[in-house]
GROMACS .gro file of N, CA and C in nm:
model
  357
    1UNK      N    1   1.742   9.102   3.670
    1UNK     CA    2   1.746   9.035   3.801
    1UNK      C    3   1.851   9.104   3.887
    2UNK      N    4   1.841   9.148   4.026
    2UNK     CA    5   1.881   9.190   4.113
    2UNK      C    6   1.924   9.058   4.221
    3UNK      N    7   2.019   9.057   4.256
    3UNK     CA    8   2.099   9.033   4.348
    3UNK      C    9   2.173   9.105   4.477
    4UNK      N   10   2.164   9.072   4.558
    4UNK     CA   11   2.212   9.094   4.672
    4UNK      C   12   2.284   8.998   4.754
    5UNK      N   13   2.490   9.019   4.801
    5UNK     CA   14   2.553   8.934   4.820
    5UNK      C   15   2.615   9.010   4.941
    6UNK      N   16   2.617   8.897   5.066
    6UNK     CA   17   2.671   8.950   5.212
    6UNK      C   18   2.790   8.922   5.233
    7UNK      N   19   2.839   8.940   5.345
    7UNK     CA   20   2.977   8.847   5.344
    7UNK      C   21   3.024   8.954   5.567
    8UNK      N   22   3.054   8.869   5.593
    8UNK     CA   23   3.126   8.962   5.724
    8UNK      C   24   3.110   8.884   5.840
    9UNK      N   25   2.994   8.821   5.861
    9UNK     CA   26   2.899   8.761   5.956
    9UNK      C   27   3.073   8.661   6.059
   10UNK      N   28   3.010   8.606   6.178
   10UNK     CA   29   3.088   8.556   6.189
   10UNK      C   30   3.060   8.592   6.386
   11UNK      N   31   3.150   8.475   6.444
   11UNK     CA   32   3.140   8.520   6.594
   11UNK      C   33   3.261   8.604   6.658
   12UNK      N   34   3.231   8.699   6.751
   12UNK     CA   35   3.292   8.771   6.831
   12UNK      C   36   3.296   8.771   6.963
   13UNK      N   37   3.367   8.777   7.059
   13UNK     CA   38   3.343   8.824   7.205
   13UNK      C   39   3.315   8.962   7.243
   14UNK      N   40   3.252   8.977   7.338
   14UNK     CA   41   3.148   9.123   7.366
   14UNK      C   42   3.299   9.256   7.330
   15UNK      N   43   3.281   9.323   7.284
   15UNK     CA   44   3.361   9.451   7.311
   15UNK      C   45   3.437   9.435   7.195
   16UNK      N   46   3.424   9.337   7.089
   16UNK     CA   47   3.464   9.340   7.003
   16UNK      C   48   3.399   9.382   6.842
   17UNK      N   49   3.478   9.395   6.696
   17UNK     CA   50   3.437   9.424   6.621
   17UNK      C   51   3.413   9.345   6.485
   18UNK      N   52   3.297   9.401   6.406
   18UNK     CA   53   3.272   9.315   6.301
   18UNK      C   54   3.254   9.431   6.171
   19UNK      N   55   3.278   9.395   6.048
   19UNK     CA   56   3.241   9.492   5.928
   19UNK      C   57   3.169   9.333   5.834
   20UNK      N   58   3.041   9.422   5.801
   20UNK     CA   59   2.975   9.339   5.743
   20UNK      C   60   2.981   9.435   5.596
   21UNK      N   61   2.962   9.357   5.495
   21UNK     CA   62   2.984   9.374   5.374
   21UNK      C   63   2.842   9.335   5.236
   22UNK      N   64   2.836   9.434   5.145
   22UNK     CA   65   2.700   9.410   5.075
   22UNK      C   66   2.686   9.464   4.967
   23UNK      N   67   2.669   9.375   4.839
   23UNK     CA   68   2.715   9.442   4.719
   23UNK      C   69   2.636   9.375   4.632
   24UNK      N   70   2.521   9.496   4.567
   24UNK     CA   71   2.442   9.458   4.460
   24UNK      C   72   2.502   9.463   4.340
   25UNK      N   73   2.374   9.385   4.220
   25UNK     CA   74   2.447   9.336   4.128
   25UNK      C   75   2.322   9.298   4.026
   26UNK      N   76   2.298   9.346   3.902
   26UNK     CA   77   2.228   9.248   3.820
   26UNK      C   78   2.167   9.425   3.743
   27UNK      N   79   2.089   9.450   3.683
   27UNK     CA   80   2.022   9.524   3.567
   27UNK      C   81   1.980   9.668   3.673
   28UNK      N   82   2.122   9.692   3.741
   28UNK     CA   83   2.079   9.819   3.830
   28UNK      C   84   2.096   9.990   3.803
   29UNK      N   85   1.964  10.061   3.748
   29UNK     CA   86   1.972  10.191   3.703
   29UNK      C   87   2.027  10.286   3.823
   30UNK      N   88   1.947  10.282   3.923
   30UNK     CA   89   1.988  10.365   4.051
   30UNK      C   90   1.989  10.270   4.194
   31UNK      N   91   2.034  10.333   4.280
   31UNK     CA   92   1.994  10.272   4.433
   31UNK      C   93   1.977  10.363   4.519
   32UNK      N   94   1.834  10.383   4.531
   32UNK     CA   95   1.793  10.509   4.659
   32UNK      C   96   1.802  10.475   4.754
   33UNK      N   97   1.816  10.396   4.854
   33UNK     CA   98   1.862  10.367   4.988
   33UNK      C   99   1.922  10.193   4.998
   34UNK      N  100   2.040  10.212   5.083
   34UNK     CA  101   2.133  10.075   5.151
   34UNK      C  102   2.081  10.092   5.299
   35UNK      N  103   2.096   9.979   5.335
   35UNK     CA  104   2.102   9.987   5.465
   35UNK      C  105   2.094   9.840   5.532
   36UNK      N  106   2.091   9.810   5.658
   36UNK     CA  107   2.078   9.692   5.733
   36UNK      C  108   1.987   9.663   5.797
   37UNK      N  109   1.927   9.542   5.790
   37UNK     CA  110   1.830   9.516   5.931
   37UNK      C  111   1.889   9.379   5.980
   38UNK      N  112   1.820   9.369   6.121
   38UNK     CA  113   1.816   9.221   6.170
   38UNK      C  114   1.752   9.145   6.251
   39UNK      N  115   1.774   9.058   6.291
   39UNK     CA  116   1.666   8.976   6.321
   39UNK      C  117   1.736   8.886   6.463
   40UNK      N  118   1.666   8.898   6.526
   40UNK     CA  119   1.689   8.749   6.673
   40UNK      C  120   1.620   8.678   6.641
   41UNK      N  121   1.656   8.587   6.708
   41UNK     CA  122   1.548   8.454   6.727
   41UNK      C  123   1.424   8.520   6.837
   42UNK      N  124   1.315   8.510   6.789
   42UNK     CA  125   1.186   8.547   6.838
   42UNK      C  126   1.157   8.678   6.888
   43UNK      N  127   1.203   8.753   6.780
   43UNK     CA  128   1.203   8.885   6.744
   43UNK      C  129   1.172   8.919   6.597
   44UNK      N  130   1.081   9.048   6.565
   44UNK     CA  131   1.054   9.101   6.456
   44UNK      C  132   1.206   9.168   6.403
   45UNK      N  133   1.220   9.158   6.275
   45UNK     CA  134   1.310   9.188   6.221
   45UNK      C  135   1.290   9.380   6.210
   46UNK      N  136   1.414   9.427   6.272
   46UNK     CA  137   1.426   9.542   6.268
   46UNK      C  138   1.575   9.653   6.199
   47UNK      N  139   1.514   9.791   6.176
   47UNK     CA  140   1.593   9.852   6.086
   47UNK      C  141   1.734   9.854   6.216
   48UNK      N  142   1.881   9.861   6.162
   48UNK     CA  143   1.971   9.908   6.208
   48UNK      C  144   2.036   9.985   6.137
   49UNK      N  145   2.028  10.053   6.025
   49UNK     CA  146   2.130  10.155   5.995
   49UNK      C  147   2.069  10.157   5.867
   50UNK      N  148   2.045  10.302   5.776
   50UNK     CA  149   2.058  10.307   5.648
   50UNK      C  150   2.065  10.422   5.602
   51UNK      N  151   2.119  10.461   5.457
   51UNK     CA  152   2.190  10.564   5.433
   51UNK      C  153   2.100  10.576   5.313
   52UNK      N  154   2.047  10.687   5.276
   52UNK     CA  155   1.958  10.725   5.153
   52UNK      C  156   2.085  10.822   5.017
   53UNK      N  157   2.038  10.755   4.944
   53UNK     CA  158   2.134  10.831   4.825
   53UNK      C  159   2.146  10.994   4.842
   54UNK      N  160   2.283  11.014   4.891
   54UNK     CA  161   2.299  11.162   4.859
   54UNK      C  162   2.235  11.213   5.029
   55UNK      N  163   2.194  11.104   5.088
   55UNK     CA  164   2.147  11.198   5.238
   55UNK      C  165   2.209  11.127   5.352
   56UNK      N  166   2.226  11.174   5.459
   56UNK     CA  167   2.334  11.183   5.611
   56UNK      C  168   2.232  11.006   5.657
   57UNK      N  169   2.323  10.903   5.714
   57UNK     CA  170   2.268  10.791   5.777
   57UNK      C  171   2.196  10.762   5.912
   58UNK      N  172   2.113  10.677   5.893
   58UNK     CA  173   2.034  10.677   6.008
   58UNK      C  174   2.060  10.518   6.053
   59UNK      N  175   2.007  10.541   6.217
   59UNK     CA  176   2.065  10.473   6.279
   59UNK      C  177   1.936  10.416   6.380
   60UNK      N  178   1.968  10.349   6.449
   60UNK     CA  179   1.870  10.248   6.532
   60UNK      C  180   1.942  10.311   6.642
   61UNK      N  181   1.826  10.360   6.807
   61UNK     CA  182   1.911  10.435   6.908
   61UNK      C  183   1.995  10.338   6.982
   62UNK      N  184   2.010  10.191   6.990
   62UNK     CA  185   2.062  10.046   7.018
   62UNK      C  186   2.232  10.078   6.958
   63UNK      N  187   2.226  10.139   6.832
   63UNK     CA  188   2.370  10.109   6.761
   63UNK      C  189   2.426  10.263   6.766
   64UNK      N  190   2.386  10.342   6.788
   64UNK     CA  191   2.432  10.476   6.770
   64UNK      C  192   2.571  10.496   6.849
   65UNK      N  193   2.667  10.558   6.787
   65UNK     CA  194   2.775  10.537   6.861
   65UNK      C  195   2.843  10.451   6.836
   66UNK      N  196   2.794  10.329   6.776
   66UNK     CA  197   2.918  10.185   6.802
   66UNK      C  198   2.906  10.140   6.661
   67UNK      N  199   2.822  10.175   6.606
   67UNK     CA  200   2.830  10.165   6.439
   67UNK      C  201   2.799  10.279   6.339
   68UNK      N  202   2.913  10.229   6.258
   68UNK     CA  203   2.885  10.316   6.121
   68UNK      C  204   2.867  10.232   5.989
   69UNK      N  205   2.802  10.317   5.963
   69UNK     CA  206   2.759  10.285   5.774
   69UNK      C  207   2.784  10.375   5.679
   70UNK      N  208   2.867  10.296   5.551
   70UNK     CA  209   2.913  10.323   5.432
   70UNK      C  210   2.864  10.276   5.364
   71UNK      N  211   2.854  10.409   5.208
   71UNK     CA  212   2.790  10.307   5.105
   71UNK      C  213   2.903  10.357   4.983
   72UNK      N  214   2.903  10.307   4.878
   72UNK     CA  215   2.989  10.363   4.764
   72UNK      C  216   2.897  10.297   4.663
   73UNK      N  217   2.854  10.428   4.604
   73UNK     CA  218   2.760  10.457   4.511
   73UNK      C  219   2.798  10.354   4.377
   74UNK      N  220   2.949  10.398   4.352
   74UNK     CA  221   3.000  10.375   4.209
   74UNK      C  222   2.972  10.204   4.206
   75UNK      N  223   2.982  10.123   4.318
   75UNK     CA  224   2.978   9.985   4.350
   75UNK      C  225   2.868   9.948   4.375
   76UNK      N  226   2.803  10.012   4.399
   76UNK     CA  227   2.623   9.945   4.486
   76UNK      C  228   2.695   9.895   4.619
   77UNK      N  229   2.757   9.937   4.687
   77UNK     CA  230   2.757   9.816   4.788
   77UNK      C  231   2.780   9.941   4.920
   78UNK      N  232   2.754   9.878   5.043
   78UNK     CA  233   2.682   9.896   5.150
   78UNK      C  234   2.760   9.833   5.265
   79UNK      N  235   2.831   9.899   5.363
   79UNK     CA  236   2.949   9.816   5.470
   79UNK      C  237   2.863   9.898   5.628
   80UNK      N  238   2.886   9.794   5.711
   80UNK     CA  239   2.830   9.838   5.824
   80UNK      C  240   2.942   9.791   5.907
   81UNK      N  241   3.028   9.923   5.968
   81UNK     CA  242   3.103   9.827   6.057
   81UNK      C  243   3.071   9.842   6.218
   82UNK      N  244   3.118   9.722   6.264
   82UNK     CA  245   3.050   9.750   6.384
   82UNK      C  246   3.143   9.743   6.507
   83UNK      N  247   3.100   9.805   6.590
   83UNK     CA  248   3.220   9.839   6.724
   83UNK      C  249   3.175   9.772   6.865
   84UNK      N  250   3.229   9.770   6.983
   84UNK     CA  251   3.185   9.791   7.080
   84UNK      C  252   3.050   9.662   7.094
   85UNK      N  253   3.084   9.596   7.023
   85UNK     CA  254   2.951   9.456   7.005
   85UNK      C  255   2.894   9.408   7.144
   86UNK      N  256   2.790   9.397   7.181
   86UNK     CA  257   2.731   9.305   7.271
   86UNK      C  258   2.668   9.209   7.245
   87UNK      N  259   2.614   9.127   7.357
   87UNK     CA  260   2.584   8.977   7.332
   87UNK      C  261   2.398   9.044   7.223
   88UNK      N  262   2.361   9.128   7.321
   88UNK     CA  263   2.209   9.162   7.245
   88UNK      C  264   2.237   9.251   7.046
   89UNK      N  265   2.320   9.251   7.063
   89UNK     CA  266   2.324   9.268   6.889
   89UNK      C  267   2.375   9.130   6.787
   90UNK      N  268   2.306   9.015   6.850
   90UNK     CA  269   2.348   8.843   6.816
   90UNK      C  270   2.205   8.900   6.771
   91UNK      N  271   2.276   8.843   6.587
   91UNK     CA  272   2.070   8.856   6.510
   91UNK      C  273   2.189   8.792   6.412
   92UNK      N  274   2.096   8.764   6.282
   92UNK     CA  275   2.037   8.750   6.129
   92UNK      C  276   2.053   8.885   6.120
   93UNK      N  277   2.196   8.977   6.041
   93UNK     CA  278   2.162   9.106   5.940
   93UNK      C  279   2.173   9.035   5.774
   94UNK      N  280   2.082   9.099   5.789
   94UNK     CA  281   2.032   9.134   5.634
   94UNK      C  282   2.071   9.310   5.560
   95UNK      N  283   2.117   9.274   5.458
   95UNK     CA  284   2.122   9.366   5.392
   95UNK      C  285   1.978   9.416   5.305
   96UNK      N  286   1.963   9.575   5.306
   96UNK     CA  287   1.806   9.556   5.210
   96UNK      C  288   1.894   9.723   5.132
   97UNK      N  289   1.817   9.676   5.018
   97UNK     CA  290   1.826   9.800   4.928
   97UNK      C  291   1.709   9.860   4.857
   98UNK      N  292   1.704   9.940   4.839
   98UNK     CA  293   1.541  10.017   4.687
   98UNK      C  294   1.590  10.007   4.604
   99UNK      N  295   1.596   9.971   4.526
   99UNK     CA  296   1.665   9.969   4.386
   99UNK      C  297   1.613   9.988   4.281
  100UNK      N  298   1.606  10.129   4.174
  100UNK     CA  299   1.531  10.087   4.018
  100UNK      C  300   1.599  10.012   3.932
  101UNK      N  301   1.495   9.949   3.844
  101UNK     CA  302   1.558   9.874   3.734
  101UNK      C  303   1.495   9.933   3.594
  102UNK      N  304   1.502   9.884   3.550
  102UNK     CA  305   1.439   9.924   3.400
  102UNK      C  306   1.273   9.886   3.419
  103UNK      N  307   1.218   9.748   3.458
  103UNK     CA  308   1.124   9.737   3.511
  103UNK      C  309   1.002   9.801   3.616
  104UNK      N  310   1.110   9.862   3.759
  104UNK     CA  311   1.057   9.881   3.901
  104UNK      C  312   1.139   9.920   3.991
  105UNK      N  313   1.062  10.015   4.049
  105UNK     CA  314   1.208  10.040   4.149
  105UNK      C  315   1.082   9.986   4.283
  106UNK      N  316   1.214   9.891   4.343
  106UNK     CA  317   1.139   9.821   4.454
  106UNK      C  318   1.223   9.745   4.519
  107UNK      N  319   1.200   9.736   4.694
  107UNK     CA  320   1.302   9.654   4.791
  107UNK      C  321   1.345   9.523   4.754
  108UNK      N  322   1.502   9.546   4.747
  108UNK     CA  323   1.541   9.374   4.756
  108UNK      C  324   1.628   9.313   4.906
  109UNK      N  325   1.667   9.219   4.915
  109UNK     CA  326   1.692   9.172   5.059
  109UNK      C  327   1.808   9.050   5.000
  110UNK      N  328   1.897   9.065   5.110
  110UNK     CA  329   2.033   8.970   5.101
  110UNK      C  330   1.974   8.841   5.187
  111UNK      N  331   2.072   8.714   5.154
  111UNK     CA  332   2.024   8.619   5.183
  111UNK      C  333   2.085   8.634   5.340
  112UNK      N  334   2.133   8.749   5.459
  112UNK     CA  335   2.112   8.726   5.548
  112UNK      C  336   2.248   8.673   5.608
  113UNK      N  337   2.354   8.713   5.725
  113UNK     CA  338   2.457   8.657   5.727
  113UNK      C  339   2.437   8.704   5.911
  114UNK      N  340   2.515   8.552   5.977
  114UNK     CA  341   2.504   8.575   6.074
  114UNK      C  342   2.579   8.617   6.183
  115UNK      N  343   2.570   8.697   6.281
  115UNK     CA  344   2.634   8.797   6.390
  115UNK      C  345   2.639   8.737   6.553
  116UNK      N  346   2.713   8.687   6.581
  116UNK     CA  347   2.673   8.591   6.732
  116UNK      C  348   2.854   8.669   6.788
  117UNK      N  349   2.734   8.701   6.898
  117UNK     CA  350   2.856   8.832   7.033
  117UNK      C  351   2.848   8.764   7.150
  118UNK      N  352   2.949   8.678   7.154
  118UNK     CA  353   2.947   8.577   7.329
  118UNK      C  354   2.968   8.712   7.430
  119UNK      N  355   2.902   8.663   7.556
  119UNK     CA  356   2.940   8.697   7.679
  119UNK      C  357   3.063   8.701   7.755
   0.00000   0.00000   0.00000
């Protein structure tokens, strides 16, 4: 069993910063890609940042510039920090990973922590 645990979420005023935090856990052989997505209210949930094992991170053209993403392999875990916040980056991030197990290597998803950027 795979797990996925968030932690960072929290409110800010515009121009300010957040580091969100994400650290798998449970029967994990490898992890081919970390990364973030998120979600508004009445919006499709979309990619914001992810970093593929061993390859350079990608980014959503919305965050480029005002966020970065870290991962540390030895930990499973996955940090997105974020800069320069506006009210339109207020979502639901989720952490998602690929992960093999002894079983499957296949996407898992954090229970989701929330990001609210006042005006």
């Amino acid at each position: 069993q795979v797990q996925l645990v968030e932690s960072g979420g929290g409110l800010v005023q515009a121009g300010g910063s957040l580091r969100l935090s994400c650290t798998a856990s449970g029967s994990i052989i490898s992890t081919y890609v970390m990364g973030w997505y998120r979600q508004a209210p009445g919006k499709q949930r979309e990619l914001v940042a992810q970093i593929i094992f061993g390859g350079s991170p990608d980014y959503a053209d919305s965050v480029k510039g005002r966020f970065t993403i870290s991962r540390d392999n030895a930990k499973n875990s996955v940090n997105l920090q974020m800069n320069s916040l506006k009210p339109e980056d207020t979502a639901v991030y989720y952490c998602n990973a690929i992960i093999r197990t002894v079983v499957v290597q296949r996407p898992y998803w954090g229970q989701g922590t929330q990001v609210t950027v006042s005006s």
